[in-house]
Amino acid sequence: MESSYTSSTWEKEEESFEKEIRPKNLKDFKGQSALKDKLHVLLGAAKKRKESPCHCLFYGPPGLGKTTLASIIANEMGSRLVVTSGPAIEKAGDLAGMMTNLEEGDILFIDEIHRVNRNIEEYLYPAMEDFSLDLLLDSGPSARSVQVKLNRFTLIGATTRVGLISSPLRTRFGFTSRLDYYPAEVLQNIIDRSSHILDAPIDTKASLEMAKRSRGTPRIANNLLRWARDYAEMHNHKSIDLSVMKKALKMLEIDEKGLDEMDIKILTTIIDHHEGGPVGVKTLAAALGEEDTTLIEVNEPYLMMLGLLKITLRGRQATKLAYEHLNRPYPSQHNDGEIS
Ligand code: ADP
């Protein structure tokens, strides 16, 4: 009882925190300028023609703004946003029910679209192309198919694993864009904006240092700010300066490159138990007691971006930089492997 109360309270807090700081328009969506420029054209032209924009696919690591962009697009178009996710669509009927309820111009956002079951995915093809659904009624000899007309809508898909999306689905999106990790200066802007909204003053040195430790990810930047605000409040500091920020992040075991406990464990396991690699991702995940998909989607892209990890044909390998970062001697006869 106690724990369910606590978790729902936490979820509500999380929801209201998200709601407060999530940008509502392109102007407040920091960075990603090339993508914003294209969206400006796409949305502007659709508005001029009084039509729905084409279906859009956003991909990239979690926390970079895919959901935020979907809500901004709905906002800019003055459309209703209907939100679901791949794992939530368990049967074709779930999807059909949702689609037949869409009104003209609605935006349907499917998060983790790579997790939509292949059989269900096939219903998306005519829906995206011709705004129609082919529904199968009954089964066996009396089975017949009826075509249901849908209102025109825009599908926005988000995924952390674009490689897992089938090509028939991928090609039905008129606009596809990758979201990249954010540079520290942009994350600093995001932290400054959130600090105003949350009334949690932070000085420039602290916000820059916090930005550098945010793994290039706005969601992490905002979470670190929220943690530092709580830390400052508990220690009676009126604002967050560099020393408060460092102490707060030390408690979370986040180092100066933004690596957290799991990142460090990944690298130390490769170095200490697998002689620096190569080691397969499943073996690594089992040794760490973590899902391999989490390693693939969350940890590895950042470790690779920092040049601490390499993915070779034979598995994961720690780089010389990783040895240096962890203060381990780099073996002279280290096997460098091939990059896949
Ligand atoms: P994703 O869907 O890619 O996992 P979200 O869209 O949920 O990521 O973004 C996570 C949080 O980060 C959001 O609450 C939003 O406030 C913030 N955020 C993401 N991108 C930006 C951005 N470009 N500018 C400002 N805040 C952002």
mmCIF file of C-alpha atoms and ligand atoms in Angstrom:
data_model
loop_
_atom_site.group_PDB
_atom_site.id
_atom_site.type_symbol
_atom_site.label_atom_id
_atom_site.label_comp_id
_atom_site.label_asym_id
_atom_site.label_seq_id
_atom_site.Cartn_x
_atom_site.Cartn_y
_atom_site.Cartn_z
ATOM 1 C CA MET A 1 0.000 0.000 0.000
ATOM 2 C CA GLU A 2 2.701 2.342 1.166
ATOM 3 C CA SER A 3 4.848 1.728 -1.925
ATOM 4 C CA SER A 4 1.980 2.168 -4.401
ATOM 5 C CA TYR A 5 1.111 5.467 -2.729
ATOM 6 C CA THR A 6 4.713 6.586 -2.951
ATOM 7 C CA SER A 7 5.124 5.593 -6.585
ATOM 8 C CA SER A 8 1.899 7.248 -7.746
ATOM 9 C CA THR A 9 2.824 10.428 -5.860
ATOM 10 C CA TRP A 10 6.216 10.352 -7.513
ATOM 11 C CA GLU A 11 4.637 9.768 -10.932
ATOM 12 C CA LYS A 12 2.321 12.741 -10.434
ATOM 13 C CA GLU A 13 5.252 14.953 -9.437
ATOM 14 C CA GLU A 14 7.181 13.711 -12.445
ATOM 15 C CA GLU A 15 4.231 14.471 -14.720
ATOM 16 C CA SER A 16 3.782 18.005 -13.436
ATOM 17 C CA PHE A 17 7.541 18.639 -13.586
ATOM 18 C CA GLU A 18 7.576 17.439 -17.219
ATOM 19 C CA LYS A 19 4.529 19.541 -18.050
ATOM 20 C CA GLU A 20 6.075 22.690 -16.619
ATOM 21 C CA ILE A 21 9.391 22.483 -18.394
ATOM 22 C CA ARG A 22 8.495 20.822 -21.727
ATOM 23 C CA PRO A 23 8.848 23.474 -24.464
ATOM 24 C CA LYS A 24 5.529 24.255 -26.166
ATOM 25 C CA ASN A 25 6.847 25.846 -29.346
ATOM 26 C CA LEU A 26 9.827 25.642 -31.678
ATOM 27 C CA LYS A 27 11.253 28.870 -30.252
ATOM 28 C CA ASP A 28 11.739 27.260 -26.833
ATOM 29 C CA PHE A 29 13.047 24.016 -28.312
ATOM 30 C CA LYS A 30 16.802 24.639 -27.980
ATOM 31 C CA GLY A 31 19.494 23.446 -30.388
ATOM 32 C CA GLN A 32 18.897 20.995 -33.295
ATOM 33 C CA SER A 33 18.788 24.040 -35.568
ATOM 34 C CA ALA A 34 18.961 22.146 -38.895
ATOM 35 C CA LEU A 35 15.991 20.008 -37.846
ATOM 36 C CA LYS A 36 14.043 23.050 -36.619
ATOM 37 C CA ASP A 37 14.642 24.870 -39.903
ATOM 38 C CA LYS A 38 13.209 21.928 -41.828
ATOM 39 C CA LEU A 39 10.215 21.654 -39.509
ATOM 40 C CA HIS A 40 9.593 25.344 -39.958
ATOM 41 C CA VAL A 41 9.251 24.804 -43.714
ATOM 42 C CA LEU A 42 7.215 21.614 -43.321
ATOM 43 C CA LEU A 43 4.739 23.078 -40.854
ATOM 44 C CA GLY A 44 4.583 26.501 -42.506
ATOM 45 C CA ALA A 45 3.752 24.965 -45.896
ATOM 46 C CA ALA A 46 1.132 22.627 -44.392
ATOM 47 C CA LYS A 47 -0.512 25.579 -42.616
ATOM 48 C CA LYS A 48 -0.563 27.608 -45.846
ATOM 49 C CA ARG A 49 -2.198 24.746 -47.715
ATOM 50 C CA LYS A 50 -4.527 24.135 -44.755
ATOM 51 C CA GLU A 51 -3.449 20.492 -44.811
ATOM 52 C CA SER A 52 -1.966 18.087 -42.274
ATOM 53 C CA PRO A 53 1.827 17.802 -42.397
ATOM 54 C CA CYS A 54 3.269 14.529 -43.723
ATOM 55 C CA HIS A 55 4.003 11.604 -41.408
ATOM 56 C CA CYS A 56 7.231 12.168 -39.462
ATOM 57 C CA LEU A 57 9.726 9.760 -37.912
ATOM 58 C CA PHE A 58 12.157 10.945 -35.221
ATOM 59 C CA TYR A 59 14.937 8.715 -34.013
ATOM 60 C CA GLY A 60 17.824 8.907 -31.561
ATOM 61 C CA PRO A 61 18.712 8.044 -27.970
ATOM 62 C CA PRO A 62 16.124 8.593 -25.200
ATOM 63 C CA GLY A 63 15.588 12.039 -23.698
ATOM 64 C CA LEU A 64 16.641 14.091 -26.743
ATOM 65 C CA GLY A 65 13.219 15.610 -27.484
ATOM 66 C CA LYS A 66 11.258 13.246 -29.767
ATOM 67 C CA THR A 67 8.065 13.360 -27.681
ATOM 68 C CA THR A 68 8.515 17.084 -27.169
ATOM 69 C CA LEU A 69 8.686 17.630 -30.935
ATOM 70 C CA ALA A 70 5.442 15.690 -31.418
ATOM 71 C CA SER A 71 3.665 17.928 -28.916
ATOM 72 C CA ILE A 72 5.199 21.060 -30.455
ATOM 73 C CA ILE A 73 4.012 20.007 -33.924
ATOM 74 C CA ALA A 74 0.481 19.460 -32.568
ATOM 75 C CA ASN A 75 0.639 22.824 -30.830
ATOM 76 C CA GLU A 76 1.935 24.695 -33.868
ATOM 77 C CA MET A 77 -0.724 23.097 -36.077
ATOM 78 C CA GLY A 78 -3.471 23.709 -33.486
ATOM 79 C CA SER A 79 -4.179 19.957 -33.586
ATOM 80 C CA ARG A 80 -5.160 17.399 -31.016
ATOM 81 C CA LEU A 81 -2.377 15.022 -29.949
ATOM 82 C CA VAL A 82 -3.212 11.373 -29.357
ATOM 83 C CA VAL A 83 -0.384 9.498 -27.656
ATOM 84 C CA THR A 84 0.374 5.798 -27.553
ATOM 85 C CA SER A 85 3.393 3.519 -27.753
ATOM 86 C CA GLY A 86 4.441 0.342 -29.574
ATOM 87 C CA PRO A 87 4.165 -1.960 -26.543
ATOM 88 C CA ALA A 88 0.722 -0.513 -25.630
ATOM 89 C CA ILE A 89 -0.754 -1.646 -28.965
ATOM 90 C CA GLU A 90 -1.283 -5.291 -28.143
ATOM 91 C CA LYS A 91 -3.724 -6.256 -30.867
ATOM 92 C CA ALA A 92 -4.871 -4.902 -34.229
ATOM 93 C CA GLY A 93 -8.182 -3.937 -32.587
ATOM 94 C CA ASP A 94 -6.344 -1.500 -30.246
ATOM 95 C CA LEU A 95 -4.890 0.296 -33.239
ATOM 96 C CA ALA A 96 -8.125 0.185 -35.228
ATOM 97 C CA GLY A 97 -10.080 1.606 -32.267
ATOM 98 C CA MET A 98 -7.634 4.450 -31.889
ATOM 99 C CA MET A 99 -7.485 5.281 -35.576
ATOM 100 C CA THR A 100 -11.212 5.250 -36.199
ATOM 101 C CA ASN A 101 -11.552 7.760 -33.355
ATOM 102 C CA LEU A 102 -9.083 10.198 -34.901
ATOM 103 C CA GLU A 103 -10.560 13.483 -36.037
ATOM 104 C CA GLU A 104 -9.537 15.420 -39.142
ATOM 105 C CA GLY A 105 -6.026 16.862 -38.635
ATOM 106 C CA ASP A 106 -5.233 14.953 -35.424
ATOM 107 C CA ILE A 107 -1.652 13.978 -34.664
ATOM 108 C CA LEU A 108 -1.132 10.357 -33.633
ATOM 109 C CA PHE A 109 2.139 9.890 -31.753
ATOM 110 C CA ILE A 110 3.491 6.347 -31.457
ATOM 111 C CA ASP A 111 6.493 6.188 -29.157
ATOM 112 C CA GLU A 112 8.852 3.195 -29.441
ATOM 113 C CA ILE A 113 7.305 2.466 -32.830
ATOM 114 C CA HIS A 114 9.916 -0.252 -33.475
ATOM 115 C CA ARG A 115 8.091 -2.325 -30.870
ATOM 116 C CA VAL A 116 4.799 -2.456 -32.802
ATOM 117 C CA ASN A 117 4.147 -6.097 -33.650
ATOM 118 C CA ARG A 118 4.795 -6.876 -37.363
ATOM 119 C CA ASN A 119 1.241 -8.230 -37.921
ATOM 120 C CA ILE A 120 -0.253 -5.070 -36.483
ATOM 121 C CA GLU A 121 2.216 -2.897 -38.367
ATOM 122 C CA GLU A 122 0.674 -3.992 -41.654
ATOM 123 C CA TYR A 123 -2.516 -2.148 -40.732
ATOM 124 C CA LEU A 124 -0.479 1.034 -40.598
ATOM 125 C CA TYR A 125 0.528 0.911 -44.271
ATOM 126 C CA PRO A 126 -2.886 1.705 -45.887
ATOM 127 C CA ALA A 127 -3.749 3.948 -42.945
ATOM 128 C CA MET A 128 -0.674 6.070 -43.608
ATOM 129 C CA GLU A 129 -0.934 5.980 -47.375
ATOM 130 C CA ASP A 130 -4.648 6.197 -48.152
ATOM 131 C CA PHE A 131 -6.187 6.922 -44.748
ATOM 132 C CA SER A 132 -8.059 3.656 -44.833
ATOM 133 C CA LEU A 133 -8.103 0.529 -42.699
ATOM 134 C CA ASP A 134 -8.655 -2.989 -44.009
ATOM 135 C CA LEU A 135 -10.432 -4.776 -41.214
ATOM 136 C CA LEU A 136 -10.915 -8.508 -41.166
ATOM 137 C CA LEU A 137 -14.341 -9.532 -39.871
ATOM 138 C CA ASP A 138 -14.927 -13.037 -38.540
ATOM 139 C CA SER A 139 -12.508 -15.878 -39.142
ATOM 140 C CA GLY A 140 -12.463 -19.123 -41.107
ATOM 141 C CA PRO A 141 -14.693 -19.529 -44.197
ATOM 142 C CA SER A 142 -16.959 -16.610 -43.246
ATOM 143 C CA ALA A 143 -14.020 -14.207 -42.928
ATOM 144 C CA ARG A 144 -14.368 -11.046 -45.004
ATOM 145 C CA SER A 145 -12.509 -7.827 -45.175
ATOM 146 C CA VAL A 146 -14.078 -4.378 -45.013
ATOM 147 C CA GLN A 147 -12.439 -1.112 -45.781
ATOM 148 C CA VAL A 148 -12.985 1.706 -43.284
ATOM 149 C CA LYS A 149 -12.235 5.283 -44.306
ATOM 150 C CA LEU A 150 -10.249 7.313 -41.767
ATOM 151 C CA ASN A 151 -10.003 11.048 -41.237
ATOM 152 C CA ARG A 152 -6.744 12.557 -42.482
ATOM 153 C CA PHE A 153 -4.199 12.506 -39.680
ATOM 154 C CA THR A 154 -0.452 12.806 -39.207
ATOM 155 C CA LEU A 155 1.450 9.918 -37.695
ATOM 156 C CA ILE A 156 4.547 10.833 -35.718
ATOM 157 C CA GLY A 157 6.729 7.887 -34.824
ATOM 158 C CA ALA A 158 9.627 7.947 -32.370
ATOM 159 C CA THR A 159 12.269 5.298 -31.930
ATOM 160 C CA THR A 160 15.588 4.683 -30.267
ATOM 161 C CA ARG A 161 16.282 1.837 -32.739
ATOM 162 C CA VAL A 162 15.665 2.989 -36.295
ATOM 163 C CA GLY A 163 17.462 -0.112 -37.608
ATOM 164 C CA LEU A 164 14.667 -2.276 -36.238
ATOM 165 C CA ILE A 165 11.970 -0.506 -38.260
ATOM 166 C CA SER A 166 10.942 -2.455 -41.339
ATOM 167 C CA SER A 167 11.572 -0.778 -44.645
ATOM 168 C CA PRO A 168 7.854 -0.735 -45.725
ATOM 169 C CA LEU A 169 7.088 1.265 -42.593
ATOM 170 C CA ARG A 170 10.140 3.512 -42.823
ATOM 171 C CA THR A 171 9.429 4.511 -46.407
ATOM 172 C CA ARG A 172 5.884 5.615 -45.549
ATOM 173 C CA PHE A 173 7.198 8.526 -43.482
ATOM 174 C CA GLY A 174 7.520 11.660 -45.600
ATOM 175 C CA PHE A 175 9.998 13.206 -43.174
ATOM 176 C CA THR A 176 12.636 11.358 -41.145
ATOM 177 C CA SER A 177 15.127 12.983 -38.858
ATOM 178 C CA ARG A 178 17.746 11.937 -36.357
ATOM 179 C CA LEU A 179 18.135 13.810 -33.096
ATOM 180 C CA ASP A 180 21.747 14.171 -32.021
ATOM 181 C CA TYR A 181 23.279 14.591 -28.598
ATOM 182 C CA TYR A 182 23.338 18.264 -27.581
ATOM 183 C CA PRO A 183 26.519 20.286 -27.071
ATOM 184 C CA ALA A 184 27.160 21.603 -23.536
ATOM 185 C CA GLU A 185 26.317 25.247 -24.437
ATOM 186 C CA VAL A 186 22.852 24.254 -25.635
ATOM 187 C CA LEU A 187 22.253 22.109 -22.554
ATOM 188 C CA GLN A 188 23.324 25.094 -20.471
ATOM 189 C CA ASN A 189 20.571 27.142 -22.174
ATOM 190 C CA ILE A 190 18.075 24.398 -21.368
ATOM 191 C CA ILE A 191 19.198 24.322 -17.717
ATOM 192 C CA ASP A 192 18.949 28.130 -17.480
ATOM 193 C CA ARG A 193 15.431 28.102 -18.948
ATOM 194 C CA SER A 194 14.307 25.340 -16.573
ATOM 195 C CA SER A 195 15.920 27.083 -13.607
ATOM 196 C CA HIS A 196 13.753 30.160 -14.296
ATOM 197 C CA ILE A 197 10.600 28.092 -14.652
ATOM 198 C CA LEU A 198 11.328 26.119 -11.483
ATOM 199 C CA ASP A 199 12.567 29.182 -9.590
ATOM 200 C CA ALA A 200 15.815 27.361 -8.817
ATOM 201 C CA PRO A 201 18.620 29.911 -9.319
ATOM 202 C CA ILE A 202 21.897 28.479 -10.619
ATOM 203 C CA ASP A 203 25.052 30.428 -11.462
ATOM 204 C CA THR A 204 26.757 30.314 -14.875
ATOM 205 C CA LYS A 205 29.744 28.195 -13.832
ATOM 206 C CA ALA A 206 27.488 25.651 -12.168
ATOM 207 C CA SER A 207 25.070 25.425 -15.101
ATOM 208 C CA LEU A 208 27.919 24.946 -17.593
ATOM 209 C CA GLU A 209 29.507 22.218 -15.485
ATOM 210 C CA MET A 210 26.112 20.574 -15.003
ATOM 211 C CA ALA A 211 25.555 20.728 -18.782
ATOM 212 C CA LYS A 212 28.890 18.961 -19.364
ATOM 213 C CA ARG A 213 27.785 16.138 -17.106
ATOM 214 C CA SER A 214 24.367 15.688 -18.741
ATOM 215 C CA ARG A 215 25.367 13.059 -21.360
ATOM 216 C CA GLY A 216 24.319 15.428 -24.148
ATOM 217 C CA THR A 217 20.697 14.824 -23.076
ATOM 218 C CA PRO A 218 18.095 17.481 -22.121
ATOM 219 C CA ARG A 219 16.104 15.074 -19.932
ATOM 220 C CA ILE A 220 19.222 14.318 -17.874
ATOM 221 C CA ALA A 221 20.121 18.037 -17.670
ATOM 222 C CA ASN A 222 16.657 18.779 -16.258
ATOM 223 C CA ASN A 223 16.835 15.859 -13.829
ATOM 224 C CA LEU A 224 20.256 16.954 -12.564
ATOM 225 C CA LEU A 225 18.923 20.475 -12.056
ATOM 226 C CA ARG A 226 15.975 19.140 -10.102
ATOM 227 C CA TRP A 227 18.298 17.035 -7.929
ATOM 228 C CA ALA A 228 20.690 19.972 -7.332
ATOM 229 C CA ARG A 229 17.710 22.165 -6.404
ATOM 230 C CA ASP A 230 16.589 19.616 -3.785
ATOM 231 C CA TYR A 231 20.154 19.268 -2.517
ATOM 232 C CA ALA A 232 20.546 23.057 -2.208
ATOM 233 C CA GLU A 233 17.223 23.343 -0.408
ATOM 234 C CA MET A 234 18.097 20.608 2.097
ATOM 235 C CA HIS A 235 21.430 22.289 2.834
ATOM 236 C CA ASN A 236 19.900 25.772 3.100
ATOM 237 C CA HIS A 237 21.606 27.258 0.043
ATOM 238 C CA LYS A 238 19.591 29.968 -1.704
ATOM 239 C CA SER A 239 21.097 29.138 -5.082
ATOM 240 C CA ILE A 240 23.142 26.462 -6.812
ATOM 241 C CA ASP A 241 26.807 27.398 -7.198
ATOM 242 C CA LEU A 242 29.648 25.252 -8.538
ATOM 243 C CA SER A 243 30.513 23.731 -5.184
ATOM 244 C CA VAL A 244 26.873 22.863 -4.353
ATOM 245 C CA MET A 245 26.429 21.383 -7.829
ATOM 246 C CA LYS A 246 29.566 19.222 -7.523
ATOM 247 C CA LYS A 247 28.549 17.908 -4.098
ATOM 248 C CA ALA A 248 25.011 17.166 -5.296
ATOM 249 C CA LEU A 249 26.262 15.239 -8.333
ATOM 250 C CA LYS A 250 28.867 13.379 -6.304
ATOM 251 C CA MET A 251 26.001 11.872 -4.322
ATOM 252 C CA LEU A 252 24.543 10.560 -7.599
ATOM 253 C CA GLU A 253 27.944 9.098 -8.532
ATOM 254 C CA ILE A 254 28.079 11.074 -11.762
ATOM 255 C CA ASP A 255 31.624 11.859 -12.819
ATOM 256 C CA GLU A 256 33.000 14.835 -14.725
ATOM 257 C CA LYS A 257 32.354 13.214 -18.131
ATOM 258 C CA GLY A 258 28.738 12.569 -17.111
ATOM 259 C CA LEU A 259 29.303 8.825 -16.700
ATOM 260 C CA ASP A 260 27.001 7.206 -14.166
ATOM 261 C CA GLU A 261 27.397 4.043 -12.127
ATOM 262 C CA MET A 262 26.229 1.755 -14.968
ATOM 263 C CA ASP A 263 28.587 3.320 -17.550
ATOM 264 C CA ILE A 264 31.522 2.820 -15.198
ATOM 265 C CA LYS A 265 30.425 -0.755 -14.483
ATOM 266 C CA ILE A 266 30.244 -1.506 -18.219
ATOM 267 C CA LEU A 267 33.769 -0.260 -18.807
ATOM 268 C CA THR A 268 35.265 -1.892 -15.706
ATOM 269 C CA THR A 269 33.589 -5.223 -16.529
ATOM 270 C CA ILE A 270 35.057 -5.159 -20.045
ATOM 271 C CA ILE A 271 38.499 -4.158 -18.794
ATOM 272 C CA ASP A 272 38.738 -6.207 -15.600
ATOM 273 C CA HIS A 273 36.852 -9.358 -16.561
ATOM 274 C CA HIS A 274 37.265 -9.564 -20.332
ATOM 275 C CA GLU A 275 40.765 -8.160 -20.841
ATOM 276 C CA GLY A 276 39.376 -5.056 -22.498
ATOM 277 C CA GLY A 277 37.147 -7.027 -24.886
ATOM 278 C CA PRO A 278 35.844 -7.840 -27.360
ATOM 279 C CA VAL A 279 32.870 -9.203 -25.446
ATOM 280 C CA GLY A 280 29.333 -9.829 -26.726
ATOM 281 C CA VAL A 281 26.596 -7.491 -25.548
ATOM 282 C CA LYS A 282 24.484 -10.353 -24.160
ATOM 283 C CA THR A 283 27.371 -11.657 -22.053
ATOM 284 C CA LEU A 284 28.019 -8.136 -20.832
ATOM 285 C CA ALA A 285 24.353 -7.537 -20.000
ATOM 286 C CA ALA A 286 24.134 -10.840 -18.096
ATOM 287 C CA ALA A 287 27.257 -10.005 -16.094
ATOM 288 C CA LEU A 288 25.797 -6.610 -15.179
ATOM 289 C CA GLY A 289 22.263 -7.850 -14.452
ATOM 290 C CA GLU A 290 20.913 -5.363 -17.021
ATOM 291 C CA GLU A 291 18.768 -5.718 -20.177
ATOM 292 C CA ASP A 292 20.887 -5.793 -23.328
ATOM 293 C CA THR A 293 18.429 -3.355 -24.962
ATOM 294 C CA THR A 294 19.168 -0.790 -22.215
ATOM 295 C CA LEU A 295 22.887 -1.104 -22.840
ATOM 296 C CA ILE A 296 22.348 -0.794 -26.612
ATOM 297 C CA GLU A 297 19.891 2.118 -26.481
ATOM 298 C CA VAL A 298 21.041 4.118 -23.464
ATOM 299 C CA ASN A 299 24.651 3.479 -22.414
ATOM 300 C CA GLU A 300 26.553 2.461 -25.511
ATOM 301 C CA PRO A 301 25.710 5.408 -27.811
ATOM 302 C CA TYR A 302 27.068 7.853 -25.225
ATOM 303 C CA LEU A 303 30.173 5.798 -24.411
ATOM 304 C CA MET A 304 30.889 5.527 -28.142
ATOM 305 C CA MET A 305 30.371 9.245 -28.665
ATOM 306 C CA LEU A 306 32.967 9.927 -25.961
ATOM 307 C CA GLY A 307 35.335 7.462 -27.632
ATOM 308 C CA LEU A 308 35.407 5.173 -24.581
ATOM 309 C CA LEU A 309 33.823 2.166 -26.290
ATOM 310 C CA LYS A 310 34.119 0.553 -29.705
ATOM 311 C CA ILE A 311 31.727 -1.889 -31.305
ATOM 312 C CA THR A 312 33.730 -4.396 -33.348
ATOM 313 C CA LEU A 313 32.577 -7.409 -35.343
ATOM 314 C CA ARG A 314 33.453 -9.593 -32.365
ATOM 315 C CA GLY A 315 31.834 -7.506 -29.627
ATOM 316 C CA ARG A 316 32.318 -4.533 -27.348
ATOM 317 C CA GLN A 317 35.774 -3.223 -26.652
ATOM 318 C CA ALA A 318 37.145 -0.631 -24.230
ATOM 319 C CA THR A 319 39.366 1.995 -25.879
ATOM 320 C CA LYS A 320 42.680 3.387 -24.657
ATOM 321 C CA LEU A 321 40.763 6.467 -23.528
ATOM 322 C CA ALA A 322 38.559 4.273 -21.321
ATOM 323 C CA TYR A 323 41.636 2.772 -19.630
ATOM 324 C CA GLU A 324 42.961 6.284 -19.041
ATOM 325 C CA HIS A 325 39.639 7.567 -17.724
ATOM 326 C CA LEU A 326 39.453 4.705 -15.229
ATOM 327 C CA ASN A 327 43.138 4.990 -14.323
ATOM 328 C CA ARG A 328 43.944 1.487 -15.562
ATOM 329 C CA PRO A 329 47.275 0.703 -17.296
ATOM 330 C CA TYR A 330 46.691 0.133 -21.027
ATOM 331 C CA PRO A 331 48.107 -3.277 -22.047
ATOM 332 C CA SER A 332 50.715 -2.827 -24.782
ATOM 333 C CA GLN A 333 49.582 -5.890 -26.818
ATOM 334 C CA HIS A 334 45.929 -4.798 -26.713
ATOM 335 C CA ASN A 335 43.863 -6.303 -29.517
ATOM 336 C CA ASP A 336 42.188 -3.470 -31.364
ATOM 337 C CA GLY A 337 39.538 -5.446 -33.311
ATOM 338 C CA GLU A 338 37.673 -4.169 -36.339
ATOM 339 C CA ILE A 339 34.901 -1.637 -36.345
ATOM 340 C CA SER A 340 31.695 -3.084 -37.690
HETATM 341 P P1 ADP B 1 12.370 11.616 -25.940
HETATM 342 O O1 ADP B 1 10.948 11.535 -26.400
HETATM 343 O O2 ADP B 1 13.346 11.784 -27.070
HETATM 344 O O3 ADP B 1 12.758 10.498 -25.014
HETATM 345 P P2 ADP B 1 11.458 14.008 -24.556
HETATM 346 O O4 ADP B 1 10.842 14.752 -25.684
HETATM 347 O O5 ADP B 1 10.541 13.321 -23.600
HETATM 348 O O6 ADP B 1 12.549 12.970 -25.089
HETATM 349 O O7 ADP B 1 12.390 15.055 -23.782
HETATM 350 C C1 ADP B 1 12.778 14.879 -22.439
HETATM 351 C C2 ADP B 1 12.727 16.199 -21.719
HETATM 352 O O8 ADP B 1 13.787 17.015 -22.168
HETATM 353 C C3 ADP B 1 11.440 16.966 -21.969
HETATM 354 O O9 ADP B 1 10.744 17.084 -20.778
HETATM 355 C C4 ADP B 1 11.831 18.349 -22.396
HETATM 356 O O10 ADP B 1 11.486 19.265 -21.389
HETATM 357 C C5 ADP B 1 13.335 18.335 -22.468
HETATM 358 N N1 ADP B 1 13.807 18.680 -23.803
HETATM 359 C C6 ADP B 1 14.051 17.805 -24.803
HETATM 360 N N2 ADP B 1 14.529 18.447 -25.892
HETATM 361 C C7 ADP B 1 14.603 19.742 -25.565
HETATM 362 C C8 ADP B 1 15.019 20.917 -26.277
HETATM 363 N N3 ADP B 1 15.524 20.835 -27.518
HETATM 364 N N4 ADP B 1 14.947 22.116 -25.654
HETATM 365 C C9 ADP B 1 14.466 22.179 -24.383
HETATM 366 N N5 ADP B 1 14.069 21.120 -23.651
HETATM 367 C C10 ADP B 1 14.124 19.910 -24.228
#
